[in-house]
XYZ file of C-alpha atoms in Angstrom:
706
model
C 0.061 -0.115 -0.069
C 1.359 3.222 -0.889
C 0.849 5.200 1.963
C 1.766 2.426 4.457
C 5.426 2.661 2.228
C 5.369 6.416 3.857
C 5.093 5.746 7.232
C 7.781 4.341 9.488
C 8.711 1.060 11.687
C 4.819 -0.032 11.260
C 5.644 -2.741 13.113
C 5.467 -1.425 16.368
C 4.516 1.134 18.248
C 6.487 4.836 16.997
C 6.403 8.456 18.218
C 4.450 10.577 16.405
C 8.210 13.217 15.729
C 9.185 10.539 13.563
C 5.396 10.142 11.502
C 5.730 10.607 7.941
C 4.500 12.261 5.983
C 5.466 15.484 7.887
C 1.426 16.898 6.425
C -0.104 13.768 8.000
C 1.737 14.283 11.095
C 0.647 17.589 11.308
C -2.937 17.090 10.596
C -2.985 14.857 13.219
C -1.432 17.144 15.774
C -3.994 19.375 15.041
C -7.385 17.482 15.238
C -6.201 15.385 18.243
C -3.734 17.527 19.966
C -2.940 15.239 23.103
C -1.236 12.334 20.657
C 2.204 11.617 21.702
C 2.516 8.289 19.404
C 1.041 6.160 16.830
C 0.993 2.262 16.429
C -0.909 -0.035 13.372
C -3.472 -1.611 13.581
C -3.313 -5.541 13.511
C -5.536 -6.220 11.614
C -5.512 -3.575 8.969
C -2.041 -2.107 9.306
C -3.557 0.836 7.074
C -5.044 2.221 10.064
C -3.113 3.386 12.353
C -4.143 4.122 16.095
C -3.164 6.733 18.070
C -2.363 7.198 21.683
C -2.334 9.602 24.412
C 0.339 7.711 26.671
C -1.647 4.967 26.746
C -5.096 5.772 26.595
C -6.816 4.742 22.662
C -8.399 8.415 21.191
C -8.472 7.593 16.952
C -7.460 6.165 14.556
C -5.668 7.801 11.225
C -5.535 6.452 8.059
C -4.412 7.969 4.175
C -7.394 7.907 1.578
C -5.548 6.108 -1.554
C -5.036 3.095 0.771
C -8.906 2.360 0.350
C -9.919 4.042 -2.862
C -7.795 5.396 -5.570
C -11.003 7.601 -7.528
C -9.295 9.758 -9.972
C -10.026 13.342 -9.707
C -10.284 16.031 -12.446
C -6.588 15.588 -13.246
C -6.948 11.836 -14.315
C -4.629 10.899 -10.507
C -6.532 9.522 -7.471
C -5.533 12.376 -4.737
C -4.520 11.187 -1.103
C -6.114 12.665 2.028
C -5.602 12.244 6.074
C -8.091 11.491 8.287
C -8.339 10.986 11.397
C -11.529 9.537 13.809
C -12.441 9.781 17.166
C -13.341 7.039 18.984
C -16.623 7.819 18.859
C -16.889 7.309 14.704
C -16.182 11.465 15.201
C -13.986 13.058 12.143
C -11.739 15.541 13.782
C -9.650 16.216 11.159
C -8.825 15.681 7.524
C -6.722 17.519 4.457
C -5.565 16.238 0.930
C -1.603 15.709 1.924
C -1.310 14.976 -2.215
C -3.011 15.872 -5.564
C -1.897 16.396 -8.797
C -5.068 19.071 -10.275
C -4.099 21.674 -12.495
C -6.530 24.458 -11.339
C -4.986 23.569 -7.214
C -1.171 23.769 -8.336
C -1.179 27.115 -10.265
C -4.669 28.408 -9.423
C -6.955 28.319 -6.730
C -4.808 28.850 -3.766
C -4.706 25.495 -1.173
C -5.243 27.899 1.737
C -8.880 27.412 0.038
C -9.062 24.066 -0.498
C -7.941 23.541 3.590
C -10.488 25.754 3.955
C -12.831 23.410 1.769
C -11.556 20.015 3.750
C -12.314 21.749 7.064
C -15.532 21.704 7.584
C -15.884 17.407 7.786
C -14.822 18.494 11.240
C -18.143 17.624 13.492
C -19.498 15.167 11.054
C -19.896 11.657 11.980
C -18.501 8.660 9.727
C -21.736 7.664 8.534
C -23.427 10.659 7.981
C -24.704 12.074 4.051
C -22.616 14.554 2.708
C -22.900 16.083 -0.674
C -21.409 19.858 -2.424
C -23.507 22.480 -2.429
C -27.075 22.785 -2.053
C -28.953 22.656 1.332
C -28.250 20.875 4.814
C -31.751 18.348 5.325
C -32.409 15.891 7.964
C -31.357 13.166 5.703
C -28.145 14.830 4.225
C -25.100 17.507 5.171
C -23.894 20.417 3.199
C -20.576 21.628 2.526
C -19.911 24.601 0.884
C -17.951 23.786 -2.194
C -14.836 25.931 -4.153
C -15.228 27.588 -7.378
C -13.151 27.137 -10.086
C -12.273 23.618 -8.651
C -16.255 22.043 -8.539
C -15.114 18.384 -9.862
C -11.900 18.412 -7.164
C -13.993 18.978 -4.427
C -16.590 16.597 -4.873
C -14.027 13.813 -5.294
C -12.520 15.161 -2.249
C -15.846 14.699 -0.235
C -15.723 11.460 -2.028
C -13.039 9.633 -1.317
C -13.153 11.532 2.418
C -16.422 10.239 3.456
C -16.660 6.676 1.549
C -13.392 6.065 3.480
C -14.453 7.090 6.853
C -17.682 5.089 6.445
C -15.631 2.331 6.032
C -13.417 2.457 8.198
C -15.529 3.606 11.376
C -17.348 0.621 9.926
C -14.098 -2.068 10.197
C -14.114 -0.451 13.579
C -17.530 -1.022 14.648
C -17.292 2.984 15.293
C -20.467 3.495 13.065
C -22.592 1.183 11.568
C -20.705 -0.010 8.750
C -22.934 -2.334 5.813
C -25.925 -2.347 7.703
C -28.734 -4.534 7.454
C -30.833 -1.464 6.016
C -28.266 -1.400 3.482
C -27.506 -4.310 2.345
C -28.985 -5.891 -0.512
C -32.005 -8.298 -1.149
C -30.853 -11.634 0.649
C -29.799 -14.301 -2.305
C -32.375 -16.669 -2.536
C -30.832 -20.193 -3.127
C -32.056 -22.603 -6.421
C -33.418 -25.557 -4.508
C -35.283 -27.152 -7.270
C -32.686 -27.927 -9.911
C -29.812 -30.481 -9.029
C -27.287 -31.307 -11.557
C -24.569 -34.721 -11.149
C -21.147 -33.498 -10.527
C -18.098 -34.654 -9.281
C -15.671 -33.421 -6.613
C -13.242 -31.957 -9.210
C -15.958 -29.659 -11.202
C -17.466 -28.469 -7.707
C -13.949 -27.571 -7.165
C -13.137 -26.615 -10.201
C -16.489 -23.737 -10.758
C -15.895 -22.736 -6.307
C -18.245 -24.475 -5.275
C -16.112 -25.985 -3.124
C -13.031 -23.756 -2.075
C -9.508 -24.489 -0.404
C -6.871 -22.745 1.058
C -3.513 -24.300 1.379
C -1.984 -23.670 4.465
C 1.985 -24.645 4.984
C 3.923 -24.374 7.534
C 6.517 -21.703 6.314
C 3.695 -19.489 5.581
C 2.728 -19.994 9.746
C 6.453 -19.461 10.663
C 6.229 -16.265 8.357
C 3.405 -14.663 10.181
C 4.660 -15.206 13.721
C 7.979 -13.539 12.331
C 10.008 -17.184 12.551
C 8.185 -18.144 15.605
C 6.828 -21.243 16.231
C 2.525 -22.097 16.534
C 1.158 -23.606 19.200
C 2.130 -27.671 19.306
C 4.475 -27.019 16.730
C 8.108 -26.490 16.653
C 9.232 -24.131 14.022
C 9.828 -25.221 10.658
C 13.558 -26.407 9.758
C 13.937 -25.116 5.848
C 13.565 -28.173 4.175
C 9.915 -28.261 6.061
C 8.719 -24.998 4.712
C 6.431 -26.468 1.839
C 4.656 -29.453 4.608
C 1.236 -28.621 4.720
C -0.042 -27.754 8.173
C -3.380 -28.426 6.871
C -5.502 -28.976 4.033
C -8.706 -26.976 4.477
C -11.940 -27.186 2.012
C -15.219 -25.407 2.811
C -18.286 -25.556 1.237
C -22.410 -24.005 1.210
C -25.101 -27.298 1.705
C -27.419 -26.140 0.813
C -27.648 -25.524 -2.612
C -28.972 -29.078 -4.129
C -25.809 -29.257 -6.425
C -23.280 -29.136 -3.751
C -24.396 -30.452 -1.033
C -26.776 -33.665 -2.241
C -23.768 -34.034 -4.439
C -21.686 -34.561 -1.035
C -23.776 -35.656 1.516
C -26.009 -37.740 -0.846
C -29.461 -37.921 -1.013
C -30.428 -38.868 2.225
C -28.048 -37.102 4.627
C -28.886 -33.821 2.688
C -32.758 -34.341 3.185
C -32.189 -34.712 6.706
C -30.214 -31.501 7.042
C -32.648 -29.868 5.779
C -34.933 -30.612 8.166
C -33.121 -29.388 10.364
C -32.463 -26.432 9.765
C -35.186 -24.085 10.522
C -35.921 -20.579 8.559
C -32.989 -18.114 8.251
C -30.425 -20.994 8.639
C -28.078 -22.264 6.917
C -25.117 -25.293 6.543
C -22.004 -25.163 5.738
C -19.360 -28.363 5.602
C -16.110 -27.582 6.251
C -13.291 -30.787 5.768
C -9.371 -30.791 6.427
C -6.576 -33.405 6.141
C -3.189 -32.274 8.168
C -2.169 -31.975 11.711
C -3.398 -29.191 12.850
C -7.484 -30.005 13.656
C -9.709 -26.918 13.125
C -12.107 -28.096 16.002
C -8.783 -27.301 18.790
C -8.959 -27.851 22.093
C -11.310 -25.166 22.961
C -14.694 -26.809 21.999
C -13.567 -30.079 24.268
C -12.914 -27.323 27.354
C -16.166 -25.221 26.390
C -17.881 -25.872 23.889
C -16.977 -23.428 21.401
C -15.084 -23.437 18.210
C -12.303 -21.244 18.507
C -10.155 -21.901 15.702
C -13.154 -21.406 12.999
C -15.264 -18.050 12.753
C -17.009 -16.480 10.030
C -16.774 -13.540 8.369
C -19.201 -11.298 6.648
C -20.091 -7.754 5.930
C -17.527 -6.845 8.612
C -19.113 -8.835 11.236
C -17.509 -12.743 13.212
C -19.221 -15.276 14.590
C -17.993 -18.630 15.717
C -19.920 -21.853 16.194
C -20.620 -24.121 18.971
C -21.271 -27.092 20.227
C -24.801 -27.218 19.002
C -23.956 -25.677 15.904
C -21.498 -28.996 15.124
C -22.496 -32.034 13.411
C -19.788 -35.054 13.057
C -19.603 -35.476 9.155
C -18.260 -39.135 8.677
C -19.929 -40.438 4.823
C -19.870 -38.468 2.020
C -20.281 -39.508 -2.033
C -17.556 -38.396 -4.087
C -15.541 -41.301 -5.428
C -12.652 -38.862 -6.558
C -12.540 -36.753 -3.312
C -9.161 -36.855 -1.917
C -9.074 -38.512 1.864
C -10.181 -36.021 4.293
C -9.795 -37.339 8.113
C -11.773 -34.905 9.950
C -15.034 -33.691 8.383
C -17.783 -31.270 10.183
C -21.263 -29.502 8.923
C -21.677 -26.320 11.481
C -24.746 -24.417 10.845
C -25.423 -21.138 11.024
C -28.030 -19.429 12.576
C -30.359 -16.730 12.132
C -29.235 -13.996 14.376
C -26.429 -14.372 12.331
C -28.410 -12.311 9.614
C -25.616 -14.353 6.540
C -26.634 -13.919 3.012
C -25.732 -16.556 1.260
C -24.376 -14.422 -2.180
C -22.254 -12.616 -0.512
C -18.647 -13.630 -0.117
C -17.689 -14.394 3.872
C -14.876 -16.223 5.004
C -14.025 -18.643 6.571
C -11.177 -17.615 9.603
C -8.950 -20.443 10.847
C -6.659 -18.646 13.459
C -3.465 -20.565 14.314
C -1.897 -19.591 18.297
C 1.072 -18.780 19.168
C 2.341 -18.769 22.945
C 4.409 -15.853 24.287
C 4.550 -16.521 27.832
C 3.092 -18.185 31.027
C -0.521 -16.506 30.148
C -0.017 -14.562 26.934
C -0.681 -15.633 23.812
C -0.376 -13.826 19.862
C -3.387 -14.735 16.977
C -2.386 -15.472 13.397
C -5.899 -15.432 11.193
C -5.849 -17.163 7.711
C -9.168 -16.281 5.773
C -10.370 -18.919 3.258
C -12.684 -17.323 1.026
C -16.128 -18.067 -0.380
C -18.450 -16.785 -2.693
C -21.170 -19.142 -3.579
C -21.443 -19.269 -8.115
C -23.980 -17.068 -8.995
C -25.698 -19.844 -10.859
C -27.258 -21.248 -7.531
C -29.212 -18.569 -6.012
C -31.433 -14.942 -7.392
C -31.761 -12.251 -6.149
C -34.561 -9.140 -5.821
C -34.102 -5.542 -7.124
C -33.398 -3.695 -4.711
C -35.480 -0.928 -3.630
C -33.625 2.169 -3.235
C -34.431 6.184 -2.958
C -33.207 8.286 -5.362
C -30.316 9.555 -2.803
C -29.591 5.346 -2.536
C -29.193 4.868 -6.068
C -26.941 7.658 -6.338
C -24.935 6.861 -3.452
C -24.213 3.144 -5.740
C -22.781 5.055 -9.154
C -19.601 5.275 -10.238
C -18.841 9.635 -9.348
C -18.459 10.826 -12.932
C -22.041 9.283 -12.991
C -22.998 11.742 -9.332
C -21.279 14.287 -11.427
C -23.652 14.228 -14.465
C -27.073 14.096 -12.661
C -25.693 17.063 -10.614
C -25.076 19.036 -13.659
C -28.412 17.961 -14.877
C -29.199 21.774 -15.377
C -26.301 23.089 -16.888
C -25.584 19.809 -18.946
C -29.751 20.644 -20.525
C -28.902 24.744 -21.210
C -25.069 23.315 -22.691
C -27.302 20.971 -25.245
C -29.341 23.331 -26.206
C -27.101 26.315 -26.966
C -25.121 23.457 -29.363
C -28.640 22.876 -31.109
C -28.871 26.671 -31.335
C -25.503 26.873 -32.884
C -25.733 23.522 -35.542
C -29.350 25.574 -36.971
C -26.734 28.577 -37.371
C -24.363 26.571 -39.414
C -26.737 24.857 -41.308
C -29.439 27.727 -42.110
C -26.533 30.492 -42.379
C -27.014 31.092 -45.895
C -30.897 32.266 -45.000
C -29.515 34.131 -41.994
C -26.718 36.181 -43.515
C -28.684 37.576 -45.884
C -30.214 39.663 -42.613
C -27.892 40.976 -41.618
C -29.219 42.822 -38.891
C -30.746 39.918 -37.215
C -27.473 37.849 -38.033
C -25.075 40.327 -35.972
C -27.474 40.385 -33.538
C -27.883 36.511 -33.271
C -23.925 36.502 -32.983
C -23.452 38.671 -30.573
C -26.618 37.018 -28.441
C -24.515 33.510 -29.080
C -21.542 34.991 -27.877
C -22.883 36.760 -24.380
C -24.066 32.797 -23.494
C -20.489 31.496 -23.857
C -18.539 33.717 -21.926
C -21.579 34.373 -19.191
C -23.030 30.310 -19.676
C -20.573 28.522 -20.950
C -17.446 30.236 -19.480
C -18.442 31.892 -16.220
C -20.856 29.494 -14.779
C -20.649 26.385 -16.272
C -16.766 26.853 -16.458
C -16.718 25.141 -20.438
C -13.608 26.619 -21.183
C -11.162 24.315 -23.210
C -7.812 24.191 -22.470
C -4.604 23.062 -24.336
C -4.642 20.869 -20.713
C -7.331 18.984 -21.714
C -4.841 17.840 -25.519
C -2.104 17.282 -23.150
C -3.791 15.188 -20.550
C -5.739 13.216 -23.429
C -2.575 12.540 -25.294
C -0.833 11.681 -22.021
C -3.809 9.167 -21.531
C -2.996 7.223 -24.573
C 0.242 6.869 -23.793
C -0.091 5.481 -20.017
C -3.559 4.245 -20.274
C -6.831 5.068 -21.657
C -9.657 5.758 -18.566
C -12.993 6.532 -19.593
C -13.812 8.154 -15.737
C -10.957 10.891 -16.646
C -12.576 12.975 -19.076
C -16.644 11.709 -17.990
C -15.494 12.954 -14.644
C -16.677 16.858 -16.004
C -19.492 16.784 -18.195
C -19.669 20.242 -19.309
C -15.620 19.864 -21.183
C -16.855 16.188 -21.951
C -19.885 17.354 -24.052
C -17.667 19.897 -25.487
C -14.995 18.444 -26.449
C -17.232 15.743 -28.252
C -19.148 18.333 -29.716
C -15.823 20.262 -31.024
C -14.588 16.959 -32.338
C -17.148 16.187 -34.476
C -17.276 20.476 -35.609
C -13.477 20.284 -36.322
C -14.226 17.308 -38.794
C -16.680 18.787 -40.849
C -16.161 22.623 -40.489
C -12.650 22.729 -38.634
C -11.549 24.598 -36.424
C -13.316 27.646 -37.385
C -16.543 27.555 -35.384
C -14.704 26.605 -32.236
C -12.791 29.175 -31.812
C -15.476 32.024 -33.088
C -18.671 30.498 -31.518
C -17.881 28.594 -28.290
C -14.539 29.704 -26.788
C -15.290 31.856 -23.966
C -12.204 33.583 -23.764
C -12.592 34.424 -27.611
C -16.188 35.552 -26.725
C -14.551 37.711 -24.239
C -12.474 38.987 -26.885
C -14.479 39.590 -29.314
C -17.147 41.576 -27.359
C -15.069 43.472 -26.012
C -13.272 44.611 -28.994
C -17.089 45.477 -30.446
C -17.624 47.772 -26.951
C -14.220 48.949 -28.050
C -15.613 50.085 -31.591
C -18.575 51.475 -30.891
C -16.666 54.001 -28.180
C -14.890 54.894 -31.540
C -11.375 53.838 -30.335
C -8.533 53.211 -33.711
C -7.983 50.606 -34.410
C -4.617 49.040 -36.335
C -4.538 46.339 -38.846
C -0.732 44.115 -38.768
C 0.338 44.173 -42.520
C 0.265 40.631 -43.955
C 2.820 39.949 -44.104
C 3.515 40.710 -40.334
C 0.849 39.069 -40.123
C 0.962 35.687 -41.440
C 4.294 35.267 -39.863
C 3.390 36.133 -36.879
C 1.186 32.778 -37.146
C 3.552 30.014 -36.757
C 4.351 31.734 -32.608
C 1.377 29.794 -31.942
C 2.416 26.312 -33.313
C 6.176 26.705 -31.903
C 3.767 27.208 -28.403
C 2.083 24.437 -29.052
C 5.586 22.044 -30.042
C 7.046 22.780 -27.163
C 4.359 22.410 -24.737
C 3.442 18.949 -26.409
C 7.371 18.194 -25.702
C 7.493 19.058 -22.580
C 4.140 16.950 -21.570
C 6.239 13.937 -23.011
C 8.854 14.663 -19.770
C 6.317 16.248 -17.813
C 2.658 16.417 -17.739
C 2.768 18.500 -14.841
C 5.045 21.217 -16.059
C 3.348 21.272 -18.795
C 0.007 22.124 -17.246
C 2.743 24.981 -15.333
C 3.749 26.500 -18.775
C 0.079 26.171 -19.997
C -0.115 29.273 -17.994
C 0.521 31.393 -21.574
C -3.252 30.364 -21.958
C -5.080 33.436 -19.865
C -8.480 31.288 -19.657
C -7.752 29.989 -15.777
C -7.592 33.471 -15.216
C -10.056 35.098 -17.285
C -12.741 32.238 -17.012
C -12.516 30.193 -14.520
C -11.149 31.618 -12.012
C -13.368 35.292 -12.753
C -10.040 37.068 -12.152
C -10.031 36.211 -9.002
C -6.293 35.051 -8.343
C -2.460 36.871 -7.745
C -1.999 40.122 -9.674
C 0.652 38.565 -12.149
C -1.857 36.748 -13.672
C -4.357 38.961 -13.282
C -2.321 41.779 -15.345
C -0.916 39.575 -18.115
C -4.332 38.865 -18.597
C -5.778 42.363 -18.565
C -2.804 43.363 -20.979
C -4.287 40.580 -23.564
C -7.246 42.024 -23.433
C -6.020 45.600 -23.338
C -4.414 45.130 -26.791
C -7.593 43.307 -28.039
C -9.318 46.810 -27.352
C -6.695 48.074 -30.703
C -6.310 44.960 -32.335
C -9.001 42.326 -32.365
C -7.861 38.776 -31.124
C -4.461 39.216 -30.691
C -4.226 36.504 -28.467
C -6.401 34.261 -30.405
C -4.820 34.819 -33.814
C -0.767 34.360 -32.560
C 0.247 32.616 -29.200
C -2.737 30.307 -28.257
C -2.018 26.531 -28.452
C -5.546 25.568 -28.474
C -6.805 27.438 -31.523
C -3.192 25.270 -32.862
C -3.638 21.877 -31.969
C -6.791 22.636 -33.700
C -6.503 24.231 -36.703
C -3.889 21.164 -37.681
C -7.354 18.711 -37.939
C -8.588 21.274 -39.970
C -7.538 20.495 -43.091
C -8.980 16.727 -43.417
C -12.287 19.049 -43.251
C -15.961 18.013 -45.586
C -17.345 21.516 -45.616
C -16.264 24.351 -46.874
C -19.372 26.224 -46.717
C -17.734 29.746 -47.229
C -18.636 30.603 -50.779
C -15.644 32.508 -52.908
C -16.717 34.771 -56.242
C -14.101 34.677 -59.242
C -13.429 37.887 -58.449
C -13.101 37.352 -55.188
C -9.380 39.113 -54.451
C -9.162 39.896 -58.177
C -10.009 42.385 -58.372
C -12.219 42.907 -55.385
C -10.384 42.942 -52.227
C -13.495 44.234 -50.033
C -13.658 40.456 -47.771
C -10.119 40.341 -46.891
C -9.774 44.434 -45.997
C -12.715 43.536 -43.491
C -11.912 40.251 -42.047
C -10.792 41.193 -38.754
C -9.137 38.185 -37.625
C -7.271 38.649 -41.461
C -8.236 34.612 -42.374
C -8.754 36.063 -45.868
C -5.445 36.063 -48.214
C -4.951 38.636 -50.860
C -5.983 36.470 -53.499
C -9.120 35.975 -52.083
C -9.063 32.654 -50.758
C -9.799 31.622 -46.606
C -7.730 30.323 -44.934
C -9.331 27.582 -42.412
C -7.245 27.583 -40.053
C -7.398 31.156 -39.089
C -10.783 31.575 -39.820
C -13.065 32.257 -37.028
C -16.508 31.657 -38.815
C -17.833 34.991 -37.410
C -19.830 34.933 -41.140
C -19.072 38.816 -41.917
C -17.917 37.734 -45.145
C -20.546 35.999 -46.137
C -22.990 38.824 -45.309
C -20.697 40.787 -47.796
C -21.668 37.350 -50.391
C -25.163 38.006 -50.248
C -25.272 41.864 -50.075
C -26.165 43.368 -53.471
C -25.729 46.904 -51.906
C -21.889 46.037 -50.613
C -20.638 43.147 -52.647
C -19.184 44.793 -55.738
C -20.266 41.620 -58.196
C -24.121 41.515 -56.913
C -23.476 45.266 -57.063
C -22.995 45.715 -60.670
C -25.118 42.451 -61.430
C -28.586 44.238 -59.583
C -27.693 47.662 -61.200
C -27.098 45.884 -64.913
C -30.723 44.361 -64.313
C -32.341 47.885 -63.136
C -30.722 49.691 -66.247
C -30.208 47.093 -68.887
C -26.507 47.374 -68.722
C -26.463 43.365 -69.306
C -27.411 43.939 -72.417
C -24.924 42.703 -75.178
C -22.334 45.867 -75.965
C -23.084 47.845 -72.680
C -19.833 46.101 -70.137
C -20.161 47.255 -67.152
C -17.165 47.957 -65.274
C -16.680 45.755 -61.299
C -16.153 48.549 -58.887
C -12.858 48.107 -57.331
C -12.237 48.058 -53.584
C -7.975 48.475 -53.381
C -6.710 48.134 -49.535
C -4.583 51.562 -48.674
C-alpha cells in the first residue's frame, strides 16, 4: 500500500514525531493535540491507532490505501483523515494531489478551508457538496472553479470514513438496511457433479496452509504445538482446508448423498444455513476450546465485517461422503449458521482459521488465515433492491453523480449547441439578414461567455489535449474524461465540428475567452477606439508563434505533464474564465494586458499565441465542408472581404485560410449583400438599367486596400 510505504517502523509503536509524511503528522496534531504516539492496527496496518500516553484516543489513515478515485487530473488524490473513538471526523486534509487548478490557480488554503468543514461530522453521515442541509444529509460549501475536484475530495473522505468507521465498529458499516436484498438459493435444480467439477467452479473452496506460511506470520516463531519448521520443512502442509455451502442441491446432495442431505435440510430452521468444513493435516480446525467449553475457537465466519464463532450445538460430525474422486480428508464437519447472524449466501464470506502462538505463561499471539468463499451466481437469485433516488445515486460511479448534479448545465449547453447547429445549417439564409445575424451572433457570444464560461466553467484548454495524449500513452480511462460533463460534451462536439467545419466554429462561437475578446472589441469600436491592422506579411509570420508554443508544450508533456500544465499558463483562460480574475496580480495583469491589446486589434491572443487554437487548426485540413462561398472576382479585382476580415483569415488572393478563420460569417453577409458586394452591385445595376445587354459592359467597382 502506498501510504504504508510512507510510514516508519510500522511493526511497532512509533513516536508521533517520526510520523511521515510531515503533512499527515500536522493533520493529526491539529485534529487531536494530545496524541503522543501511534501504532498500526493488527488486522489492518493501513489504519493507525493514536494514543495519548496509553489511552487510545483515535485513528488515522490515508484515503489512497482504501480508494483510488481519479480526480479532474485523471490521477487519484490522497487525504489524511482522523477519527476519534466515537466515529467522529476530527480532521481531514488533502496531503497530495495533481490537480492543475490547485497547482497553479486556486490557493491551497482555500482547499484546506473546504476540508476543514468535515471536522465534527460523523463518519456515516451523508454529505453533499453544495445545496442545503436536511435531516438526511449535510451540505458543505463548494469551491468555485474546482467543482469536480472538491466533489472527488468529498467522495474519498466520506466513503473511506464510512468504510473505516464500519470496520472499526465506530459506526454502522454495511448495515442491514443498506444491504442488498438477501439471495434466494435455487433449490429446485440439481445436477450430478464430481469433486473435481465442484472445486473447479468454486462450489468447494480450498486453502492449503504450509508450516512456512505460519512461521512467517509469527516472524519465525513456532505455532502452538509446533516447532519452527526447518528449511526443508517449510513447504510441508500444516492443514489442507476445504469448505462448501451445503444448501444448494448441486453441492450438498452430491457431497452428502440424498438421505443425509434431506435430513440436514429438515434440521434447518427458517433463516439458517449449513456449511461443510473438511481438512487433512497435522493441525485440527476443531481446537481445544471445543473440548473445554463447547466453542470452536479456531474457526469463525466473517461477512459484512461481522464475525461469529460456532458452538457445540451448531456442530454435526460428518462421516460419510458420496463423491468418489474426493481426496482423503479425515476431519469433516457440518456447521449450522444460525438465524441471528443474518447470513446472506449470495454475498462473499470467509472461513477464518486461527493459529495461536504462546509468548509467555499467560500471553498469546494469534494469526488469522482466511479461506474466502463466494457462492457461484448460478446457484441463487436476488430481488432488485428498492432504493431511493439518493441511495441509487450513492451507488453509482463518481462521474455519474457529477452528471446527475449538473443536469441543468447539461440541458442548457445542449440547447446552445442545437442553436449553433441551426445557425450553421441555415447560415445562407441568416447572413442575408445582416442586422438579425449580428444580433444572433452577439447574443450567442454573450451566452458563451456568461453561461459556458463563467457559470458552467466550460473553457477548453490545451491542458485537456495534453492530458488526453498522455492518457493514450499511459493508459486510457473513460472516467478521467467523463468526470467533468461540460468539458466532455464540449470536446465531443468540438471533435465533430473540427472534422466537419474545421477549428473555425469553436474559436469563433464556443470559446469563452474568444467571446470575451470579441465582445470587448465590439464595445471599443462603439466607443470609437482606433483599430490597427497588422500588415499581412507580418501577420502571416506571427501565425507561427502559436504552433511553436504548441510543440514546446507537447514536448514537455512527454517528460512531465505537471510541468507542461504550469507552462500552459500562457493561456489566460484559467485567470479570466475559470477563476473570473480572482487570482494573484501577475496572472490578472497578463490577462488584462491581452484584453487591452484586443481593444485596438481584435483577438491578438487567438491569432498569434493560442496553443489550443493551433492544436485544433492542425486537423482542419481534413474538414468535410467548405460552406464559406467565394466568387471568381474575390481577390482580383475585389478585395473588400479580406479588408473587412477582422482576424485576417482571407488572403490577398481571395481564398480563405480555414486554419485561421473564426467563422464569424462577416464575409458571407457581404457575399449575399447586393448593396455591398461589388459583383452583386454590378449585377443589380445591370438588371435595373439594362447594362447587362450585349454592347453595354459594366466595370466592377474595385476596392483597394491602402
